CSV table of C-alpha atoms and ligand atoms in Angstrom, one decimal:
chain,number,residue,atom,x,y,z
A,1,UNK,CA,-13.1,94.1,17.6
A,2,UNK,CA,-11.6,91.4,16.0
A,3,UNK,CA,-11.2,87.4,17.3
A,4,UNK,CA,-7.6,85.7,17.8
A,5,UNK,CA,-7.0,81.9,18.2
A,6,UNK,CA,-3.8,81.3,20.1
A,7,UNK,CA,-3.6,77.7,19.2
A,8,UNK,CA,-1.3,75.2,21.9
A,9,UNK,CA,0.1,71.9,20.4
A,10,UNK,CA,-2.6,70.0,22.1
A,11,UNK,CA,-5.1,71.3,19.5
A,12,UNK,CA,-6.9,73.1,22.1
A,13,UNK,CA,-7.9,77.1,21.0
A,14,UNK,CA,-7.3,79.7,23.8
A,15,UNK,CA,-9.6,82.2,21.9
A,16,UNK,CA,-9.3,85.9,23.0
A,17,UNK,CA,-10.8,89.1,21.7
A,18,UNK,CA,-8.5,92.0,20.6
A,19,UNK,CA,-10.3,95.2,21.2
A,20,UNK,CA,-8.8,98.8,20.6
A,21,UNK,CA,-5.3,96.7,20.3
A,22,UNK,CA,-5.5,95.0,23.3
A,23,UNK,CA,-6.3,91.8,24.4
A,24,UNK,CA,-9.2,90.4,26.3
A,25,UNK,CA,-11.1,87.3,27.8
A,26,UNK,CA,-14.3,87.0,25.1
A,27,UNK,CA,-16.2,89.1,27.5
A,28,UNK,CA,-19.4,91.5,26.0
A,29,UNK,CA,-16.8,93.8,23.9
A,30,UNK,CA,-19.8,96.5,24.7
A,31,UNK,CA,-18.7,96.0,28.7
A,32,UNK,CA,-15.5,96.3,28.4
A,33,UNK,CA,-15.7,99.5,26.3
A,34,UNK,CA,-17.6,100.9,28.7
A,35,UNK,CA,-15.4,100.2,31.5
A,36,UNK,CA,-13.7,103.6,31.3
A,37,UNK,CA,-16.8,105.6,31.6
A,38,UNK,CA,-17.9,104.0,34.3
A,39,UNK,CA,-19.4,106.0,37.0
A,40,UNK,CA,-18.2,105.3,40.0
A,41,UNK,CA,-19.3,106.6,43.8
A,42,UNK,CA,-16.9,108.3,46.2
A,43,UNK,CA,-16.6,105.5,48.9
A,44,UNK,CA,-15.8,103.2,46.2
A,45,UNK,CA,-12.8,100.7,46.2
A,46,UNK,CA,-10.8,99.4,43.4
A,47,UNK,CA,-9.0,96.6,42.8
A,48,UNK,CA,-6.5,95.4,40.3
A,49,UNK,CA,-4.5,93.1,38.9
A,50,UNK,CA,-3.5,90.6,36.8
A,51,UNK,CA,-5.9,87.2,36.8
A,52,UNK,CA,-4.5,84.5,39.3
A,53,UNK,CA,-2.9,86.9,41.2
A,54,UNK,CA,-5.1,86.7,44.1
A,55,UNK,CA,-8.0,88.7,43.3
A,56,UNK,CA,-10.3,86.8,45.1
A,57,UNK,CA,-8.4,86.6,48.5
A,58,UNK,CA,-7.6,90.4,48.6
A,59,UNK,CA,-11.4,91.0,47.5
A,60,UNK,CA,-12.9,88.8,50.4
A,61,UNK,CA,-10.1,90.5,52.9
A,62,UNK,CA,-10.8,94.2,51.8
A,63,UNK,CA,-14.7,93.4,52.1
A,64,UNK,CA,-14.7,92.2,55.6
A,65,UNK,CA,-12.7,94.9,56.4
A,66,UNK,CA,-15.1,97.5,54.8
A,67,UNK,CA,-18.3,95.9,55.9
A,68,UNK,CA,-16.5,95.1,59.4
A,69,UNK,CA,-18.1,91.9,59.4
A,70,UNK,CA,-17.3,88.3,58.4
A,71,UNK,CA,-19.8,87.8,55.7
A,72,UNK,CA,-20.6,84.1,54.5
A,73,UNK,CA,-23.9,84.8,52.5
A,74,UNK,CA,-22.5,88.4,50.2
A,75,UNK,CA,-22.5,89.0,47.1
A,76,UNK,CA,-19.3,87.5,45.5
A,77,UNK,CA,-16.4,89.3,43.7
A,78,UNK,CA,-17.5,88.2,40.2
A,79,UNK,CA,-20.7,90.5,40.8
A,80,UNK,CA,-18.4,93.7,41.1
A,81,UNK,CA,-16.0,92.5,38.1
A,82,UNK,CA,-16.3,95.3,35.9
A,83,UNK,CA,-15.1,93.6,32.9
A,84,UNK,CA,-18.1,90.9,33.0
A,85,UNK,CA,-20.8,93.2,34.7
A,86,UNK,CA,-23.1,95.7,33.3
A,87,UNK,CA,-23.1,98.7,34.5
A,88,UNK,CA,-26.9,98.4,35.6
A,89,UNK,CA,-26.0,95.7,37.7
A,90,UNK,CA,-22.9,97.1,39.3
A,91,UNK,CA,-25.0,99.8,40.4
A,92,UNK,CA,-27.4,97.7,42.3
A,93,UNK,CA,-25.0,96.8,44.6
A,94,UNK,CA,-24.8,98.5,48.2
A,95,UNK,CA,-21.8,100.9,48.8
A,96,UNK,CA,-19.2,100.4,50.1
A,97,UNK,CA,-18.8,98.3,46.7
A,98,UNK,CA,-14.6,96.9,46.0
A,99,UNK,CA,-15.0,97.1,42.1
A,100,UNK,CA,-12.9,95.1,40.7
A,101,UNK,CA,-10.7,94.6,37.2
A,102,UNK,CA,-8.0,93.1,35.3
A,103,UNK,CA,-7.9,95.9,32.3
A,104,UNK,CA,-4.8,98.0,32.3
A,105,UNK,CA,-4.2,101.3,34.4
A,106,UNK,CA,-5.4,103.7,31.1
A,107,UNK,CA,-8.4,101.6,30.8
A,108,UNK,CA,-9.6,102.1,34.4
A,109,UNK,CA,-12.9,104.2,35.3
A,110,UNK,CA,-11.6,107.9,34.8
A,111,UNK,CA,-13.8,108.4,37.9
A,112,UNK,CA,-10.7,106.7,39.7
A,113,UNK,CA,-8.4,109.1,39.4
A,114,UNK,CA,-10.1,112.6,39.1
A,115,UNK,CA,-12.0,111.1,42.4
A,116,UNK,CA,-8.9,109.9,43.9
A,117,UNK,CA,-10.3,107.0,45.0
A,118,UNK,CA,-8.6,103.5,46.9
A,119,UNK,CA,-6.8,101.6,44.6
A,120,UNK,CA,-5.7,97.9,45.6
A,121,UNK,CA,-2.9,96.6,43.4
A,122,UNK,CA,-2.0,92.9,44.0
A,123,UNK,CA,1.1,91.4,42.2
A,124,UNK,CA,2.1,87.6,42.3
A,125,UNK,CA,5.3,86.3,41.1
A,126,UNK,CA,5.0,85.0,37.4
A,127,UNK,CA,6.3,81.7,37.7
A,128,UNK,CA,3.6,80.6,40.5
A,129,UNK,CA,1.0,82.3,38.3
A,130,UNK,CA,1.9,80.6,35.0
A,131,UNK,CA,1.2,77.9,36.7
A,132,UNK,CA,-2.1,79.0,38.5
A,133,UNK,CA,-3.2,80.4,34.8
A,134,UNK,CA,-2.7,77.2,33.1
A,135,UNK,CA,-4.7,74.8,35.5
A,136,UNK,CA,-7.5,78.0,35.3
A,137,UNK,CA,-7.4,77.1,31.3
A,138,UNK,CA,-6.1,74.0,30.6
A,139,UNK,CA,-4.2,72.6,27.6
A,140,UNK,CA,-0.8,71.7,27.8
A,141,UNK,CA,1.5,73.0,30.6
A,142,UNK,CA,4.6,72.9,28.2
A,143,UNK,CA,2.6,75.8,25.6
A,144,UNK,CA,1.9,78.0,28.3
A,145,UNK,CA,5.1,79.6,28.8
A,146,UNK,CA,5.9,80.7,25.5
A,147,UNK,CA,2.0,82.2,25.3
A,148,UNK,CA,3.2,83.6,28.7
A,149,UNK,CA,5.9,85.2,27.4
A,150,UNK,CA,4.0,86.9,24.4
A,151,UNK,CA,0.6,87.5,25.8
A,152,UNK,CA,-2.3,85.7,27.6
A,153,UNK,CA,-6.2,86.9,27.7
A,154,UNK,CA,-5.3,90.2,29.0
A,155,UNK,CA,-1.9,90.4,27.2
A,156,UNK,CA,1.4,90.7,28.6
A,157,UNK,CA,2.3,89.8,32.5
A,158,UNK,CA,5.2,92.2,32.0
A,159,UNK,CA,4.0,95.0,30.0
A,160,UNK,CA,1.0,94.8,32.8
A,161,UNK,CA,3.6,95.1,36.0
A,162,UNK,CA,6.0,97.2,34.4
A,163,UNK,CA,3.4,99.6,33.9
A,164,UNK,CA,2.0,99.7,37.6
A,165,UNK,CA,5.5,100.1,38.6
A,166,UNK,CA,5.7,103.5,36.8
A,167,UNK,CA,2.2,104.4,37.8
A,168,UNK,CA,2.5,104.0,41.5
A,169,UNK,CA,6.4,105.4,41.1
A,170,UNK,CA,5.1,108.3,39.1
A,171,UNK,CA,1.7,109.0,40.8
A,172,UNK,CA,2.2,110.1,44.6
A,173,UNK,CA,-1.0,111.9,44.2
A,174,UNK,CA,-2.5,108.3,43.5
A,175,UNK,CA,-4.0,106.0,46.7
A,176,UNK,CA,-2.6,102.9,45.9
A,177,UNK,CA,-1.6,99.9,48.0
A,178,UNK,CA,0.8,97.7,46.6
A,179,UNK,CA,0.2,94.1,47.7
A,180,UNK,CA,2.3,91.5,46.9
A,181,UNK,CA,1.0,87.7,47.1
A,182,UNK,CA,3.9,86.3,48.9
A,183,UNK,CA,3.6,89.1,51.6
A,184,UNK,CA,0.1,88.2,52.4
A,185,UNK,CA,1.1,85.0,52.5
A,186,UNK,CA,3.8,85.1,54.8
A,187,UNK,CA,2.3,87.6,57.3
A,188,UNK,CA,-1.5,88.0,56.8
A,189,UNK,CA,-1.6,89.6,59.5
A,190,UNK,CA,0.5,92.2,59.2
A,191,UNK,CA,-0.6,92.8,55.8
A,192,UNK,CA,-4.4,92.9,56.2
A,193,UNK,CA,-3.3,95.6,58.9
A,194,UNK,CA,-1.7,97.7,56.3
A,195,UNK,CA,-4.2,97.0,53.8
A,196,UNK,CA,-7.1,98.2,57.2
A,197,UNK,CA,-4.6,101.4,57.5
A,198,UNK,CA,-4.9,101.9,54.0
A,199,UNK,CA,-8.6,101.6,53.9
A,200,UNK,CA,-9.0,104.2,57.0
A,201,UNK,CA,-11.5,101.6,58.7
A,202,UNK,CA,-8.9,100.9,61.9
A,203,UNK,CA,-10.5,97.5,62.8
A,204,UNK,CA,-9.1,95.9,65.9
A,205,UNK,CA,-6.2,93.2,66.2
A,206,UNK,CA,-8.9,90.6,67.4
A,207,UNK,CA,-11.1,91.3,64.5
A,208,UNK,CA,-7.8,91.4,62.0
A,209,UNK,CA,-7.1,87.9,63.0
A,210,UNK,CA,-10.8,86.8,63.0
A,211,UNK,CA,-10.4,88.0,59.3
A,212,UNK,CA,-6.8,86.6,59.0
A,213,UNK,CA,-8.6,83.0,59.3
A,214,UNK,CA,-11.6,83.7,57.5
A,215,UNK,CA,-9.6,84.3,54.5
A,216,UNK,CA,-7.1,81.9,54.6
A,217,UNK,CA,-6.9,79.4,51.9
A,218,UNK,CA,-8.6,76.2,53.1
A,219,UNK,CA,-11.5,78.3,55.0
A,220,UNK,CA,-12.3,80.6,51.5
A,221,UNK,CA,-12.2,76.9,49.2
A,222,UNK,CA,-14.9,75.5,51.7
A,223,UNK,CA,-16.6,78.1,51.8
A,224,UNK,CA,-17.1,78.8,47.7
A,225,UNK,CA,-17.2,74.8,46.7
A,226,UNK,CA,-20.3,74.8,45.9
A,227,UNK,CA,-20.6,78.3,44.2
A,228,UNK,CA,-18.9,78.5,41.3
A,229,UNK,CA,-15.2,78.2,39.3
A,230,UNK,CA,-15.9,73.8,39.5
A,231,UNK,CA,-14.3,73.2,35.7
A,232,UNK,CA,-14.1,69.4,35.3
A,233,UNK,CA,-14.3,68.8,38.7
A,234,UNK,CA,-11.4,71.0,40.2
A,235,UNK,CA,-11.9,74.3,41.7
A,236,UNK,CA,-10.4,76.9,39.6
A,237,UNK,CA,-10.1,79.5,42.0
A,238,UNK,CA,-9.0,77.8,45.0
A,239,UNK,CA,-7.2,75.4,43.7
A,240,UNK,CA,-3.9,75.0,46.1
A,241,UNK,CA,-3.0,78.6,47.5
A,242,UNK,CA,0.6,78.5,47.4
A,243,UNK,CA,4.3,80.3,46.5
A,244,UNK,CA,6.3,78.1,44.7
A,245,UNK,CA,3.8,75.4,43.3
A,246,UNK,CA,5.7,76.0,40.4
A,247,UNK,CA,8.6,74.1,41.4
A,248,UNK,CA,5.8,70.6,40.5
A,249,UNK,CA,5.3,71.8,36.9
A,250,UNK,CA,8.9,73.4,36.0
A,251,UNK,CA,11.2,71.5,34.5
A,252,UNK,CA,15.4,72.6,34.6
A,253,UNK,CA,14.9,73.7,31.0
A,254,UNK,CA,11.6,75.4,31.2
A,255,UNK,CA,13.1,77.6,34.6
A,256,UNK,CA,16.3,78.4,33.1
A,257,UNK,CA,14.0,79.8,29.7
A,258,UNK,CA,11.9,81.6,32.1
A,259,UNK,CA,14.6,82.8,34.2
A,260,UNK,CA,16.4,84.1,31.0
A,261,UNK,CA,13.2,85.7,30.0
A,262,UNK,CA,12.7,87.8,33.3
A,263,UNK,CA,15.9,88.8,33.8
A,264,UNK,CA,15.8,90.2,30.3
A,265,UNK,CA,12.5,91.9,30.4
A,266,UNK,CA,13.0,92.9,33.4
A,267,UNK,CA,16.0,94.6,33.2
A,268,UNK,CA,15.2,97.9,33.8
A,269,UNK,CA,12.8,97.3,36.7
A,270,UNK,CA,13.1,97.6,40.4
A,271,UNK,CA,10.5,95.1,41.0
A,272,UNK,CA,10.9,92.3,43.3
A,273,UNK,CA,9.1,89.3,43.4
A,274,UNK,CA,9.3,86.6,46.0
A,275,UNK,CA,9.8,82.6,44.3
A,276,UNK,CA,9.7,81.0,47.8
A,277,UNK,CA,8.2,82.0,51.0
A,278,UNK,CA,10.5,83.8,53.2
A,279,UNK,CA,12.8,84.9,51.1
A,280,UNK,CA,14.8,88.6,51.2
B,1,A3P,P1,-3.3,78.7,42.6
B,1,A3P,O1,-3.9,78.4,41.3
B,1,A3P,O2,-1.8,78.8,42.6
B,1,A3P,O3,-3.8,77.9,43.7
B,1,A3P,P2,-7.3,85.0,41.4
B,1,A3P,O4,-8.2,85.0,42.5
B,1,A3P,O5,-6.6,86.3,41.0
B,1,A3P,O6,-7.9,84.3,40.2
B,1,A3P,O7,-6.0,84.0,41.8
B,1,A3P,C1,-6.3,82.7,42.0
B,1,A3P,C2,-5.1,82.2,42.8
B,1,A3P,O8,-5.1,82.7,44.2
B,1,A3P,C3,-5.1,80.6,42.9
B,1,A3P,O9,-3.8,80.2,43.0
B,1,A3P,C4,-5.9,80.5,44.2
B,1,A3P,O10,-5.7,79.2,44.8
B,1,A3P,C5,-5.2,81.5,45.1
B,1,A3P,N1,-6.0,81.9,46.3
B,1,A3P,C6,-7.3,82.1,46.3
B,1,A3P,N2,-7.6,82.3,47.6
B,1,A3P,C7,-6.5,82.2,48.3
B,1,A3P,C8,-6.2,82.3,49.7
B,1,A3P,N3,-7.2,82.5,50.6
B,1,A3P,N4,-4.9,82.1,50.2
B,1,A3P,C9,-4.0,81.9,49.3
B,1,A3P,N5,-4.2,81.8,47.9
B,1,A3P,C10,-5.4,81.9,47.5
């Protein structure tokens, strides 16, 4: 395990960990190594993806709709993030538990795939998640992008969807929902359906829409004010809930240099992503 100081021009440090050549948050490096041995239950859920992608929406939707209830006093999703959690504590938590990580597919509980358990897989378009990452840690906006491009706490955005994109093309055997964050957002309901399909829990279209406005953006930030992600006064977790924030921090320059950057990373990938709501 070894420490790395990205440094940004503002002085500030983004400090990560590199362990078993990858790069991590500075979580316990004794968690994190454990994180593939982890023993997991059969009704377990799992959910992925990279931070600020909207982990904590598709957690709260995938809970109600496991629990079939609208829970405002449950345990949050930072008690069931694997990365953080002890394995002692994970395991006092009531089944059906939605586990959930930002470590790449080969680092994932083997228990996950010679179970065959759920996997939820939520993706966000990188531009609106630059932008979501940055107010999460602060700094200078301008710095972000190139530390984007070569690698944030939990390394690259593209190695990271690149690599699902193979796994879920590769993998039929594999339950995994692919979510995307513009999706959700432009038809909840019709995507916490799916996502209820997926699950095999067939809730009805009057409790779908209860959870459609239990989840939605304004509802969720009330309801977590008070808990916890508050850094100097703004919430970092529910802080605007939007596709294409990024058009307020972007400047020409910066999107052409992004755009250039996708399109050559992303050349050999099928991927979509959405920039702006409703679009094809
Ligand atoms: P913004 O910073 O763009 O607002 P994660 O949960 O993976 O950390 O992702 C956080 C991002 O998801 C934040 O994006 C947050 O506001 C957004 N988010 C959280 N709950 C949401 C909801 N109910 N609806 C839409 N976006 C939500």
């Amino acid at each position: 395990m070894s420490v790395v100081n990205i440094p940004d021009a503002a002085g500030k440090i983004l400090t990560v960990q590199e362990i078993d050549g990858r790069l991590y948050p500075r979580f316990d490096p004794g968690v994190l190594r454990n994180v593939p041995s982890l023993k997991l239950r059969d009704d377990d859920v799992i959910l992925c993806g990279f931070p600020k992608s909207g982990t904590h929406w598709l957690f709260e939707i995938g809970r109600s709709l496991l629990h079939g209830k609208l829970g405002t006093d449950v345990k949050p999703k930072e008690s069931l993030f694997v990365d953080m959690v002890p394995e002692s504590e994970l395991n006092k938590v009531d089944s059906p538990r939605i586990l959930n990580t930002h470590v790449r597919f080969d680092r994932l509980p083997s228990d996950v795939k010679t179970k065959n358990l759920k996997i939820l897989y939520v993706r966000r378009n990188p531009k609106d998640l630059v932008v979501s990452y940055y107010n999460h840690t602060h700094g200078e906006f301008k710095d972000y992008l190139p530390l984007f491009s070569n690698g944030l706490a939990y390394g690259s955005w593209f190695e990271y969807v690149l690599e699902w994109e193979k796994i879920i093309a590769n993998n039929q055997e594999l339950s995994i929902l692919d979510v995307a964050y513009e999706n959700l957002k432009e038809d909840p309901i019709q995507e916490i359906r799916r996502l209820s399909d997926f699950l095999g829990v067939q809730r009805n279209k009057d409790f779908i829409e209860e959870i459609s406005d239990f989840c939605n953006f304004s509802t969720m930030k009330g309801r977590f004010k008070d808990k916890m992600g508050i850094k100097d006064g703004h919430n970092i977790f529910y802080r605007k809930g939007e596709v294409g924030d990024w058009k307020n921090w972007f400047t020409v320059a910066q999107n052409e240099w992004f755009d250039q950057l996708y399109r050559e990373k992303m050349a050999d990938s099928k991927l979509k992503f959405k920039f702006t709501l409703n679009e094809d």
